[in-house]
Coordinates of C-alpha atoms in Angstrom, one line a residue:
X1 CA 12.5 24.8 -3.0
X2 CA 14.2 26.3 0.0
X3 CA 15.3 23.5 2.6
X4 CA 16.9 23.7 6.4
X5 CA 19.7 21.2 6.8
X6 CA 22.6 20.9 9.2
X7 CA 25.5 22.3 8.6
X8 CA 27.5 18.7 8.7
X9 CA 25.0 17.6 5.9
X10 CA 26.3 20.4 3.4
X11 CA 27.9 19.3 0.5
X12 CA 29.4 20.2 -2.9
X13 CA 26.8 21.2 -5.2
X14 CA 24.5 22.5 -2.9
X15 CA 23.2 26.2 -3.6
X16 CA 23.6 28.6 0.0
X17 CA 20.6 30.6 0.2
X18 CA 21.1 31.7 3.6
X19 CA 23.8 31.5 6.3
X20 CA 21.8 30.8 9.9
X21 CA 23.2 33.0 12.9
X22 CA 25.2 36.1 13.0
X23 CA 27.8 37.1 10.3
X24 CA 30.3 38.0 12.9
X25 CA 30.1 33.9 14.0
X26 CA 31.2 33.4 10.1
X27 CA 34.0 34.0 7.5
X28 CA 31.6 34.5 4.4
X29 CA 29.6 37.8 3.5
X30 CA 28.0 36.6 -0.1
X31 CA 24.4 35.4 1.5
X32 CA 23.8 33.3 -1.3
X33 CA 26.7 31.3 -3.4
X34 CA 27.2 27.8 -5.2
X35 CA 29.0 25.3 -3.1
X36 CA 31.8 24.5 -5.2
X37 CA 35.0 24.1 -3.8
X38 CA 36.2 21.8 -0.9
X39 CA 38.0 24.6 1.1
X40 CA 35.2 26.8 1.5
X41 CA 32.9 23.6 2.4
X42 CA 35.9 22.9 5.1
X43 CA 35.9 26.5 6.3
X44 CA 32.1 27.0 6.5
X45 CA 31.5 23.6 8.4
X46 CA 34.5 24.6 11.0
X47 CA 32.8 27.5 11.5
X48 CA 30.0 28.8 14.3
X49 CA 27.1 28.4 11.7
X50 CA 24.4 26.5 12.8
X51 CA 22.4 25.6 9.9
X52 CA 21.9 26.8 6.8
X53 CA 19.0 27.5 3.6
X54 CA 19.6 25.3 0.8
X55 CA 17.9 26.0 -2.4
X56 CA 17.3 22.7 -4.2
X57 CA 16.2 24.6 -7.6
X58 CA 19.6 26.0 -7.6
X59 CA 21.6 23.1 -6.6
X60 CA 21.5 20.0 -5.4
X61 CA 19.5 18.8 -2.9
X62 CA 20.1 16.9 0.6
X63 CA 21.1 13.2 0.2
X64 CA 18.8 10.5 1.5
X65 CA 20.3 8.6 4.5
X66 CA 20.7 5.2 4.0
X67 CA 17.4 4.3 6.0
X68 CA 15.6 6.7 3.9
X69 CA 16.9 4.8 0.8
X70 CA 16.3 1.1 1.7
X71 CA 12.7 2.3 2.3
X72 CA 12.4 4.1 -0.9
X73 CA 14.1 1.1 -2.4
X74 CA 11.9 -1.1 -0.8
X75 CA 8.5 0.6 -1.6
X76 CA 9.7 0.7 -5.5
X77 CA 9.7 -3.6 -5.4
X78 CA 13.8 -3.8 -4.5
X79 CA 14.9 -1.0 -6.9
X80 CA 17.5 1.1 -5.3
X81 CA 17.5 4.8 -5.6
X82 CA 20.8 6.3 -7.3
X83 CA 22.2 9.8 -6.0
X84 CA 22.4 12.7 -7.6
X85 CA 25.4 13.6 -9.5
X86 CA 27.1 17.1 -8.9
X87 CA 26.2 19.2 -11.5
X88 CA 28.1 22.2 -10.9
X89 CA 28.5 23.5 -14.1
X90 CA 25.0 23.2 -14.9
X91 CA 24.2 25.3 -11.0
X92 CA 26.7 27.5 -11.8
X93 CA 25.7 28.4 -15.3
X94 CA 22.0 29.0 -13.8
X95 CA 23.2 30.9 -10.8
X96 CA 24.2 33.4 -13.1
X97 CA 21.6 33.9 -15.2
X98 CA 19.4 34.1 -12.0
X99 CA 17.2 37.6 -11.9
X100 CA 18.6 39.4 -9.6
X101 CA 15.7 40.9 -6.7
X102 CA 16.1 44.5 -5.0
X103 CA 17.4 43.2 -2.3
X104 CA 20.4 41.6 -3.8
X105 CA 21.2 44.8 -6.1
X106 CA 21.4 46.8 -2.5
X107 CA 24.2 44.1 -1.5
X108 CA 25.9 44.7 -5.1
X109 CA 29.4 46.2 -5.1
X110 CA 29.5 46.2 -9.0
X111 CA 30.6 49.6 -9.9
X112 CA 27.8 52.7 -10.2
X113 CA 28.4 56.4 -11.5
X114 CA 27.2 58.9 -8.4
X115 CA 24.4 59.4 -10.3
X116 CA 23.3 56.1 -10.6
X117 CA 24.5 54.9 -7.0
X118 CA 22.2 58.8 -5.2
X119 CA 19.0 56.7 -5.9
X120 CA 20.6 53.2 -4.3
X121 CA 21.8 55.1 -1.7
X122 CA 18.7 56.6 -0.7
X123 CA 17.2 53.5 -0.7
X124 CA 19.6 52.4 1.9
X125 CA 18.6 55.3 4.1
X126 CA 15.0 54.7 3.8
X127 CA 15.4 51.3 5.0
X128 CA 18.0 52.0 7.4
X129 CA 16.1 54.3 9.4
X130 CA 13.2 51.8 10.4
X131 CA 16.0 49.6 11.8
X132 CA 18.0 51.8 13.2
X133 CA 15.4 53.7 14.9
X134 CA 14.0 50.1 16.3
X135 CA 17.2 49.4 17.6
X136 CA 17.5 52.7 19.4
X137 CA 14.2 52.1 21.4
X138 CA 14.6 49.2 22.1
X139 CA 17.8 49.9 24.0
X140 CA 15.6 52.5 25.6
X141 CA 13.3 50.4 26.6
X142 CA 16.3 48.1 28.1
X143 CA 16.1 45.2 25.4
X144 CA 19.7 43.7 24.3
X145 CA 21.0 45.0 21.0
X146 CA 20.9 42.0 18.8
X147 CA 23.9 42.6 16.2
X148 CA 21.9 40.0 13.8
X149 CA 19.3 43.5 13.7
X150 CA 21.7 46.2 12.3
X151 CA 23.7 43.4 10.1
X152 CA 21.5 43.8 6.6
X153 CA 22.2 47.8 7.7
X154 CA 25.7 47.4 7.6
X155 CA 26.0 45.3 4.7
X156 CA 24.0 47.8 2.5
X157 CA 26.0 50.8 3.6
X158 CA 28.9 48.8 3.1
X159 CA 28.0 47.9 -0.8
X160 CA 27.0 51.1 -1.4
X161 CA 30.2 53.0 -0.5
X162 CA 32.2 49.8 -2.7
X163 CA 29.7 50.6 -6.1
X164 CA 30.9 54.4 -5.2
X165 CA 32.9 56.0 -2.8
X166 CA 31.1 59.4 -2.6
X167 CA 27.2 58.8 -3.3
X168 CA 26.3 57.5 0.3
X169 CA 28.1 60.7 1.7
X170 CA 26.8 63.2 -0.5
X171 CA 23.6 62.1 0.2
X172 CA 23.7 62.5 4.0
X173 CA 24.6 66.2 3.0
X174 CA 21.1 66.8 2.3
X175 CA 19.2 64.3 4.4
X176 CA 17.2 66.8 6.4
X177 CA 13.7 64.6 6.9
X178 CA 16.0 62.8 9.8
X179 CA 16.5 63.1 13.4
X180 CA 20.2 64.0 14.1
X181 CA 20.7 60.7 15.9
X182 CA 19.8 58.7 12.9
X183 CA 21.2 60.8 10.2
X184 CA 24.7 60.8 12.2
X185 CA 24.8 57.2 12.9
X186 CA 24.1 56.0 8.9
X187 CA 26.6 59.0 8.1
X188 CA 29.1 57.4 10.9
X189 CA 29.1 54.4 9.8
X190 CA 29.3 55.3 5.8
X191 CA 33.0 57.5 6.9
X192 CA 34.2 54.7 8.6
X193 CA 33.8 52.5 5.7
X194 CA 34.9 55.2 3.0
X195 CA 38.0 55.6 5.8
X196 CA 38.9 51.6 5.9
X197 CA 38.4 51.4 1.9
X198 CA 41.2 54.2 1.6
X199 CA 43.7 52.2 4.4
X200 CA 43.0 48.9 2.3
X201 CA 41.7 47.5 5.5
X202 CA 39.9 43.9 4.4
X203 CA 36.2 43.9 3.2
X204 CA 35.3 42.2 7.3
X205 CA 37.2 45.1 8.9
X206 CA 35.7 47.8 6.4
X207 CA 32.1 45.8 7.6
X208 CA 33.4 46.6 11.7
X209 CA 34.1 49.7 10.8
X210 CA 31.0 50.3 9.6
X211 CA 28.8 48.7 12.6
X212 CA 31.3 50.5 15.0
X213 CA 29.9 53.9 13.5
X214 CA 27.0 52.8 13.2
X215 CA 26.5 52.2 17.2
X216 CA 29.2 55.0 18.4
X217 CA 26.2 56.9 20.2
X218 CA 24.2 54.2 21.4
X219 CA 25.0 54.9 25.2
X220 CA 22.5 58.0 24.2
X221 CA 19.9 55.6 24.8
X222 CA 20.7 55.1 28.2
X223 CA 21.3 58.8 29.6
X224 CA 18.8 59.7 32.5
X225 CA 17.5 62.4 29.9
X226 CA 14.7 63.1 28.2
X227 CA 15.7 63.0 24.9
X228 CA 12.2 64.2 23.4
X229 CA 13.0 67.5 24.7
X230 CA 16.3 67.9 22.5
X231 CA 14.6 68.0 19.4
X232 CA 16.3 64.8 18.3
X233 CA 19.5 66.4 18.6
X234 CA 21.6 64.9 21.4
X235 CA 24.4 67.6 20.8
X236 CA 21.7 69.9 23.5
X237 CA 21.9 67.6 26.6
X238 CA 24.3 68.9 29.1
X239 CA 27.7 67.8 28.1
X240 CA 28.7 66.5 32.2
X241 CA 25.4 63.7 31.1
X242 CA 26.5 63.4 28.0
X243 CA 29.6 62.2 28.6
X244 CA 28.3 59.0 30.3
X245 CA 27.0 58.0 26.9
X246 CA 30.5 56.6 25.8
X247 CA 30.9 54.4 28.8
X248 CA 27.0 53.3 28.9
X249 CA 27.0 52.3 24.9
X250 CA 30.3 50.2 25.6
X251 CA 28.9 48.3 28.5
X252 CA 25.8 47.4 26.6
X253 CA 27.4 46.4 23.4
X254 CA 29.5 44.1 25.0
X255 CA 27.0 42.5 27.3
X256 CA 24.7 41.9 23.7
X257 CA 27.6 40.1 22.3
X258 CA 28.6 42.9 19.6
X259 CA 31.9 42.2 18.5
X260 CA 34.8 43.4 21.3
X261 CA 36.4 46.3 18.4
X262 CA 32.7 47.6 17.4
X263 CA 32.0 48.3 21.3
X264 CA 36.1 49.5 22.0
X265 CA 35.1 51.7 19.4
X266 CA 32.0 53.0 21.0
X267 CA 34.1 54.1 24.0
X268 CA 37.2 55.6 22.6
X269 CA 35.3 58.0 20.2
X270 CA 35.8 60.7 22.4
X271 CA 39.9 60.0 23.3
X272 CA 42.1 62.4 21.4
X273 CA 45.8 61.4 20.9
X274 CA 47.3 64.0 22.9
X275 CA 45.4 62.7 25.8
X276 CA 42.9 65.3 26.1
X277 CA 40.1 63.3 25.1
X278 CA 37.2 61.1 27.7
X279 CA 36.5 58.9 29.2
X280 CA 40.1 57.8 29.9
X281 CA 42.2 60.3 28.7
X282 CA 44.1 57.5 26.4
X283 CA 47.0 58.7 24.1
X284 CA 48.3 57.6 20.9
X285 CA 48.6 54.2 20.2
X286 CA 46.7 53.2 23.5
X287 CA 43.6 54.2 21.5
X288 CA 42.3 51.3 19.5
X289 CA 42.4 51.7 15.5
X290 CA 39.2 51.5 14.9
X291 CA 38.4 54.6 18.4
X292 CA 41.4 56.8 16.0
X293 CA 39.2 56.3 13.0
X294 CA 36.2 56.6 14.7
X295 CA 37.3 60.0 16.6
X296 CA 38.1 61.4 13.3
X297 CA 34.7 60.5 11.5
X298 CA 32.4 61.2 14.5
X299 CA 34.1 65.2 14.7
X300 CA 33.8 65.2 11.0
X301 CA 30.0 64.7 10.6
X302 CA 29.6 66.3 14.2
X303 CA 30.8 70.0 12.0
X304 CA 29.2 69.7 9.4
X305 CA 25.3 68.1 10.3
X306 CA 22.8 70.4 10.8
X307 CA 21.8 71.4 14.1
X308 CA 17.7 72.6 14.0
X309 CA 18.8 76.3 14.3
X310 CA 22.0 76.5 12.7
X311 CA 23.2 75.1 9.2
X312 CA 26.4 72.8 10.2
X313 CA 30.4 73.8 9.0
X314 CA 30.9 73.8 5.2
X315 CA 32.6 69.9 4.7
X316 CA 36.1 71.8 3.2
X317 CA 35.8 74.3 6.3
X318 CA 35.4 71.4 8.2
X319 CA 38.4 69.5 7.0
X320 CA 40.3 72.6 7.8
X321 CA 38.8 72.7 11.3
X322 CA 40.0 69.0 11.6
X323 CA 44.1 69.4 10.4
X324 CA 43.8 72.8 13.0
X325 CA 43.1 70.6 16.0
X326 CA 46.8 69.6 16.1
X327 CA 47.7 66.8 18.4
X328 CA 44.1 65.6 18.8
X329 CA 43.3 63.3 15.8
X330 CA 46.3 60.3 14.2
X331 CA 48.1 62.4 11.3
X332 CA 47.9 59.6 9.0
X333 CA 45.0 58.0 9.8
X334 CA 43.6 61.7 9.3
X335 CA 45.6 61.6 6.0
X336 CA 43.5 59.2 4.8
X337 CA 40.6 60.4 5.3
X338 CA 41.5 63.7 3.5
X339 CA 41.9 61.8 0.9
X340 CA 39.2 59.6 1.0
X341 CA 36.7 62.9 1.0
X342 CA 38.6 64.6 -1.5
X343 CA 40.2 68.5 -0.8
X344 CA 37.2 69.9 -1.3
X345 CA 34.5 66.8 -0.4
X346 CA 30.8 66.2 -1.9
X347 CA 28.7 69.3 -0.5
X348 CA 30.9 72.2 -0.2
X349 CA 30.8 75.6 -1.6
X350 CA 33.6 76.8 -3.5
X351 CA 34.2 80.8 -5.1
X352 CA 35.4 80.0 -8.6
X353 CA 37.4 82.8 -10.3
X354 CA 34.3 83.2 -12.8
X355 CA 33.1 85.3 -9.7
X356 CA 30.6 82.4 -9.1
X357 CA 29.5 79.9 -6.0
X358 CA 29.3 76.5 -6.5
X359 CA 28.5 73.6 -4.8
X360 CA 30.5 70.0 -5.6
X361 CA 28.8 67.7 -6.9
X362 CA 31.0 64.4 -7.5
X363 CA 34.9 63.9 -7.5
X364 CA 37.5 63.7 -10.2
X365 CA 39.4 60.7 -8.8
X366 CA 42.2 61.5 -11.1
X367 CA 42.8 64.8 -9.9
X368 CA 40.9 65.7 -6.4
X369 CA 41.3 69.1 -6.3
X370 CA 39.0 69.5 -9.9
X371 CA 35.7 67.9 -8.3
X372 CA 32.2 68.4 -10.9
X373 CA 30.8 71.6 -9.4
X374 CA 27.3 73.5 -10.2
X375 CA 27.3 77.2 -10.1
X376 CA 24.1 78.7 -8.0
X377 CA 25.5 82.3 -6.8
X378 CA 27.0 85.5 -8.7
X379 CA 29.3 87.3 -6.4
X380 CA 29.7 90.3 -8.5
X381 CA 25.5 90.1 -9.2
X382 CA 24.7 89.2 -5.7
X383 CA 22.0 87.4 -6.6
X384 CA 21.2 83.6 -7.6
X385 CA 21.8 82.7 -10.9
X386 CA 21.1 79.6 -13.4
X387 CA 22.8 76.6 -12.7
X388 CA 25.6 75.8 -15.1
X389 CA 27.5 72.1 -14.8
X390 CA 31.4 72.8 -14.8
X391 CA 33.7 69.4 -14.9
X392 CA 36.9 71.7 -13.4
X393 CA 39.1 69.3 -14.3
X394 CA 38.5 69.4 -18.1
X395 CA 37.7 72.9 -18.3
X396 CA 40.8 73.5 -19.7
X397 CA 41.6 76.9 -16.9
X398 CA 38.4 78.5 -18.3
X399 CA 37.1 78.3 -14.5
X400 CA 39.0 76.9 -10.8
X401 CA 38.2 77.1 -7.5
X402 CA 40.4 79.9 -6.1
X403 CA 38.7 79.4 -2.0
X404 CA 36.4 77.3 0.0
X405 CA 33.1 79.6 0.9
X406 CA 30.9 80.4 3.4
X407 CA 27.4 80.0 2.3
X408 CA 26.3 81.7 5.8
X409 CA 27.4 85.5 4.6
X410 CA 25.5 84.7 1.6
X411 CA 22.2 85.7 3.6
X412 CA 18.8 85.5 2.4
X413 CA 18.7 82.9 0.7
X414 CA 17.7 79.6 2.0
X415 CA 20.9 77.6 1.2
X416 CA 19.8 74.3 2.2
X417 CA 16.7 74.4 0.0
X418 CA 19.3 75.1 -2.6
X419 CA 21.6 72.3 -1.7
X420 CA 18.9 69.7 -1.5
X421 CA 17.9 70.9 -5.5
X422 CA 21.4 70.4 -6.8
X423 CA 22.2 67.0 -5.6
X424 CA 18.4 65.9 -6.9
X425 CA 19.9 67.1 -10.1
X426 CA 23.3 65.9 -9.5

C-alpha cells in the first residue's frame, strides 16, 4: 500500500517509493530504496523534500501517534497496541527479489552489450520525444519550463549512456523520423553525459550535464520566427535572429527555477575560448565548465545531423573538423571527448585495406582505434556488396582501417537507408 507522510515522520525501515518535489531540491537519484541507515535518514530530512511515497508492503509502515494509540487501545477494552519492530533484513531481502517494471529497467545502470542497450535506447527516444516536444510548446506558448518535466528524460538518458557508453549515440546516428530540434537536444544531452563520464565528473554533475544539453536551444522557442517554415530545422532562420536564442533560453531557464549551471550553459554554448564566440565574446576560463563542454558537444552533433537536403559530416570527419578549429574549443576538455567517442566514433565510414567501406558499429574499449565495423561498399567493384562483420581488433592484420571516408562521393546509393539497416543489424 502506497502512503503520503511527512518527511519528519520518516523513519528507519520504511520503503521510499517516491521522492516529492524536484530532484535538483535533493541529494538522492535511486527513486525507490529501503530506509536503512541513520545518515541517509539525517540527510534526506535536512533536505528540501517535502513529502514523500512510502510503500507499507515493502517496509514498515507509519507509526500511530500516541492519540491514535490510546484510541485504538481503548476500543480493544484497555489493550495497548505494540509498534512494529524494524525488520530490515526481512525489507531488504524482499526488495530484491522485487520484479522489476519497465520503467525501472530504463533507470538501470547495470551493464548492457550495444546490442542489448540499441533497443533500451530507443525506448528512451520514443518517450523522450513526447516530453521534450511538450516542453518545447509550451515555452512557445509562454508557459514556465517546469524542470520536474524533463527530469525522468534526463534520468533515462543518463542510465542509458552508464549501461553503455556508445548505444544512445549510435542510435541518434540514424534517428531520421525526428525533427532536428528534438533529435539534437536528446543527442546534446547524451554527449554531455558520455563527456562528464569520461572527466569522472560525479553521477549529479553527469545528470546537469545532461539537462544542460538537453535545454541548450530552448531560447529557439522564443525567436520572433516562424519556426514551421524551417522545416524543423532551426539551423535555416537567419543567423542575426538566431543569435538571440542563447540569451532568450538563459533568461527563461532561470526565471523557471532550472538549476543556475544548466541555464549558464544554455548561454555560453556559443563562446569559443579565443573569444570569438556570442553572446559575450567570453575567453577561456571565463566560460563556465559545463558552456566549454557544452560548445564542444553542440558543434559536434551540429556536423554531423542531418540537415533535410544534405546528409550531415561523417562523425571521424567531424572530429577532424573539431581539433582544426584551433583556439575555439578547451584542448583537454576536447581531449576527452575524443576519447570518449572513440578515433573513429559509432557511425562513421572507414576504407579498410581489403578495398572495402565500412561503417562502425561498436567500440573496442581496449584498443579505440580497432572499433567492430560492417563492410557495405567494394571500392575496386564499385558497387554494394554483402555485409561481412569484421572485429578489427582481433582480425589478427587480415583487414585495418587505412582512412576515414566520405560516403558523399560514393553517389547513387542512398547511404542513409544503408546506415539505418546496419545498426538494425548491429
Amino acid at each position: 500500500m502506497l502512503k503520503r507522510i511527512d518527511i519528519a515522520d520518516l523513519e528507519l525501515g520504511m520503503f521510499v517509493h517516491k521522492l516529492e518535489g524536484s530532484w535538483f531540491k535533493h541529494p538522492f537519484w535511486r527513486s525507490k530504496f529501503v530506509l536503512d541507515d541513520q545518515d541517509t535518514l539525517d540527510e534526506l530530512q535536512a533536505s528540501e523534500v517535502p513529502a514523500v511515497i512510502i510503500d507499507t508492503e515493502r517496509g514498515i509502515d507509519l507509526r500511530p501517534t500516541r492519540i491514535e494509540r490510546v484510541t485504538q487501545a481503548a476500543a480493544n477494552g484497555g489493550v495497548a497496541v505494540q509498534e512494529p519492530p524494524l525488520r530490515r533484513g526481512l525489507r531488504t531481502q524482499r526488495v530484491a527479489a522485487a520484479p522489476r517494471s519497465e520503467d525501472v529497467a530504463l533507470t538501470s545502470t547495470v551493464p548492457l552489450s550495444q546490442a542489448r542497450e540499441f533497443g533500451h535506447a530507443n525506448r528512451v527516444v520514443d518517450r523522450s520525444r513526447k516530453v521534450i516536444s511538450k516542453v518545447f510548446l509550451e515555452a512557445r506558448l509562454g508557459k514556465t519550463i517546469r524542470a520536474e518535466t524533463i527530469e525522468p528524460v534526463v534520468e533515462e538518458i543518463f542510465a542509458s549512456v552508464q549501461r553503455n557508453p556508445h548505444a544512445f549515440n549510435g542510435l541518434m546516428r540514424c534517428k531520421r523520423d525526428l525533427e532536428y530540434v528534438y533529435r539534437h537536444a536528446l543527442a546534446v544531452s547524451a554527449l554531455m553525459v558520455s563527456l562528464g563520464r569520461q572527466m569522472k565528473l560525479s553521477p549529479a554533475d553527469q545528470r546537469l550535464a545532461g539537462m544542460a544539453g538537453l535545454m541548450l536551444d530552448m531560447g529557439v522557442s522564443y525567436l520572433p520566427v516562424d519556426l514551421e517554415s524551417t522545416g524543423g530545422d532551426f539551423r535555416r532562420i537567419d543567423e542575426r535572429i538566431f543569435r538571440e536564442h542563447a540569451r532568450l533560453g538563459h533568461d527563461q531557464l532561470l526565471a523557471s527555477g532550472v538549476p543556475e549551471p544548466v541555464a549558464l550553459a544554455c548561454l555560453e554554448h556559443h563562446e569559443r575560448i579565443d573569444g570569438t564566440g556570442y553572446p559575450h565574446g567570453l575567453t577561456g576560463e571565463r566560460i563556465s565548465l559545463f558552456g566549454r563542454m557544452a560548445a564542444i558537444c553542440d558543434t559536434y552533433d551540429w556536423l554531423v545531423n542531418d540537415a533535410q537536403d544534405q546528409m550531415g559530416l561523417d562523425p571521424s570527419a567531424a572530429m577532424q573538423q573539431l581539433t582544426l578549429l584551433d583556439g575555439a574549443f578547451d584542448r583537454d576538455l576536447l581531449a576527452s571527448f575524443i576519447d570518449a567517442l572513440g578515433v573513429y566514433p559509432i557511425g562513421s565510414v572507414v576504407e579498410l585495406a581489403s578495398g572495402r567501406l565500412a561503417l562502425v558499429v561498436s567500440q573496442d574499449e581496449a584498443d579505440p582505434a580497432k572499433p567492430r565495423v560492417k563492410t557495405f561498399y567494394s571500392l575496386t567493384e564499385r558497387r554494394i556488396v554483402p555485409t561481412t562483420e569484421i572485429l578489427l581488433a582481433r582480425c589478427y592484420g587480415e583487414d585495418r582501417i587505412i582512412a576515414a571516408a566520405n560516403p558523399d562521393a560514393l553517389g547513387g546509393i542512398d547511404f542513409p537507408a544503408i546506415r539505418e539497416k546496419l545498426f538494425a543489424s548491429a
